[in-house]
Short mmCIF file of C-alpha atoms in Angstrom, two decimals:
data_model
loop_
_atom_site.label_atom_id
_atom_site.label_comp_id
_atom_site.label_asym_id
_atom_site.label_seq_id
_atom_site.Cartn_x
_atom_site.Cartn_y
_atom_site.Cartn_z
CA MET D 22 127.04 72.25 39.49
CA ASP D 23 130.79 72.76 39.08
CA ASN D 24 131.24 69.04 38.46
CA ASN D 25 128.70 69.18 35.63
CA LYS D 26 130.51 72.12 34.01
CA GLU D 27 133.83 70.33 34.44
CA SER D 28 132.52 67.21 32.70
CA LYS D 29 131.22 69.33 29.80
CA PHE D 30 134.62 70.99 29.40
CA ARG D 31 136.36 67.62 29.59
CA ALA D 32 134.16 66.30 26.77
CA ILE D 33 134.94 69.39 24.67
CA ILE D 34 138.68 68.98 25.26
CA ILE D 35 138.60 65.29 24.33
CA GLY D 36 136.66 66.13 21.18
CA ALA D 37 139.10 68.88 20.27
CA LYS D 38 142.02 66.47 20.66
CA GLY D 39 140.45 64.05 18.21
CA LEU D 40 139.57 66.83 15.80
CA SER D 41 143.08 68.26 15.90
CA LEU D 42 144.51 64.83 15.09
CA GLY D 43 142.24 64.55 12.06
CA ILE D 44 143.13 68.03 10.90
CA SER D 45 146.85 67.39 11.35
CA ILE D 46 146.60 64.23 9.22
CA ILE D 47 144.87 66.12 6.41
CA VAL D 48 147.28 69.05 6.61
CA ALA D 49 150.34 66.77 6.59
CA ILE D 50 149.13 64.93 3.49
CA LEU D 51 148.18 68.17 1.71
CA LEU D 52 151.56 69.73 2.51
CA GLY D 53 153.28 66.63 1.17
CA ILE D 54 151.26 66.75 -2.03
CA GLY D 55 151.93 70.48 -2.35
CA SER D 56 155.66 70.01 -1.92
CA GLY D 57 155.55 67.18 -4.46
CA ILE D 58 153.78 69.38 -6.99
CA LEU D 59 156.27 72.18 -6.35
CA MET D 60 159.23 69.83 -6.83
CA GLN D 61 157.60 68.46 -9.98
CA LYS D 62 157.35 71.97 -11.43
CA ILE D 63 160.93 72.82 -10.42
CA PHE D 64 162.59 69.62 -11.67
CA ASN D 65 160.10 68.90 -14.48
CA VAL D 66 160.01 65.21 -13.51
CA PHE D 67 156.66 63.52 -12.84
CA TRP D 68 157.70 60.89 -10.29
CA VAL D 69 159.00 63.52 -7.85
CA LEU D 70 155.35 64.20 -6.99
CA TRP D 71 155.19 60.76 -5.37
CA ILE D 72 158.10 61.63 -3.08
CA GLY D 73 156.02 64.51 -1.74
CA VAL D 74 152.99 62.26 -1.34
CA PHE D 75 155.15 59.76 0.56
CA TRP D 76 156.47 62.54 2.83
CA GLY D 77 152.93 63.68 3.56
CA VAL D 78 151.68 60.19 4.39
CA ALA D 79 154.78 59.54 6.52
CA ALA D 80 154.16 62.78 8.44
CA ALA D 81 150.52 61.79 8.97
CA ILE D 82 151.58 58.39 10.33
CA LEU D 83 154.06 60.13 12.63
CA ASN D 84 151.27 62.39 13.93
CA VAL D 85 149.09 59.36 14.67
CA TYR D 86 151.99 57.65 16.45
CA LYS D 87 152.65 60.73 18.60
CA ALA D 88 148.97 60.95 19.53
CA TYR D 89 148.98 57.24 20.39
CA ARG D 90 152.00 57.66 22.66
CA ALA D 91 150.37 60.65 24.41
CA GLU D 92 147.17 58.68 25.03
CA LEU D 93 149.18 55.71 26.27
CA ARG D 94 150.95 57.95 28.81
CA ASP D 95 147.58 59.27 29.99
CA PHE D 96 146.22 55.75 30.42
CA GLU D 97 149.34 54.70 32.33
CA LYS D 98 148.84 57.62 34.71
CA ILE D 99 145.26 56.52 35.29
CA ALA D 100 146.32 52.91 35.80
CA ASN D 101 148.85 53.95 38.46
CA ASP D 102 146.39 56.24 40.25
CA PRO D 103 145.47 54.75 43.64
CA LYS D 104 141.89 55.94 43.21
CA TYR D 105 141.38 53.40 40.43
CA LYS D 106 143.31 50.48 41.94
CA ARG D 107 141.29 47.58 43.25
CA ASP D 108 142.46 45.09 45.83
CA PHE D 109 141.22 41.59 45.21
#
């Protein structure tokens, strides 16, 4: 019974990780757009908005890269675990 509960919690945690990545991408892009709009209003120049959009997209890409590196570390731990090694 405990194993069944543990597998349910594991599925919830994995789902939350994916959801948090999606939310962080949206938030990064929205913050970039917001900062671009703010800079546009301060400097009264239209193209400054695109700098903010670029910052937001760059931050979103950085979030995806960090999530990729974290998953890669997890997979490397699993690959080095003797429980999963097979001798041929």
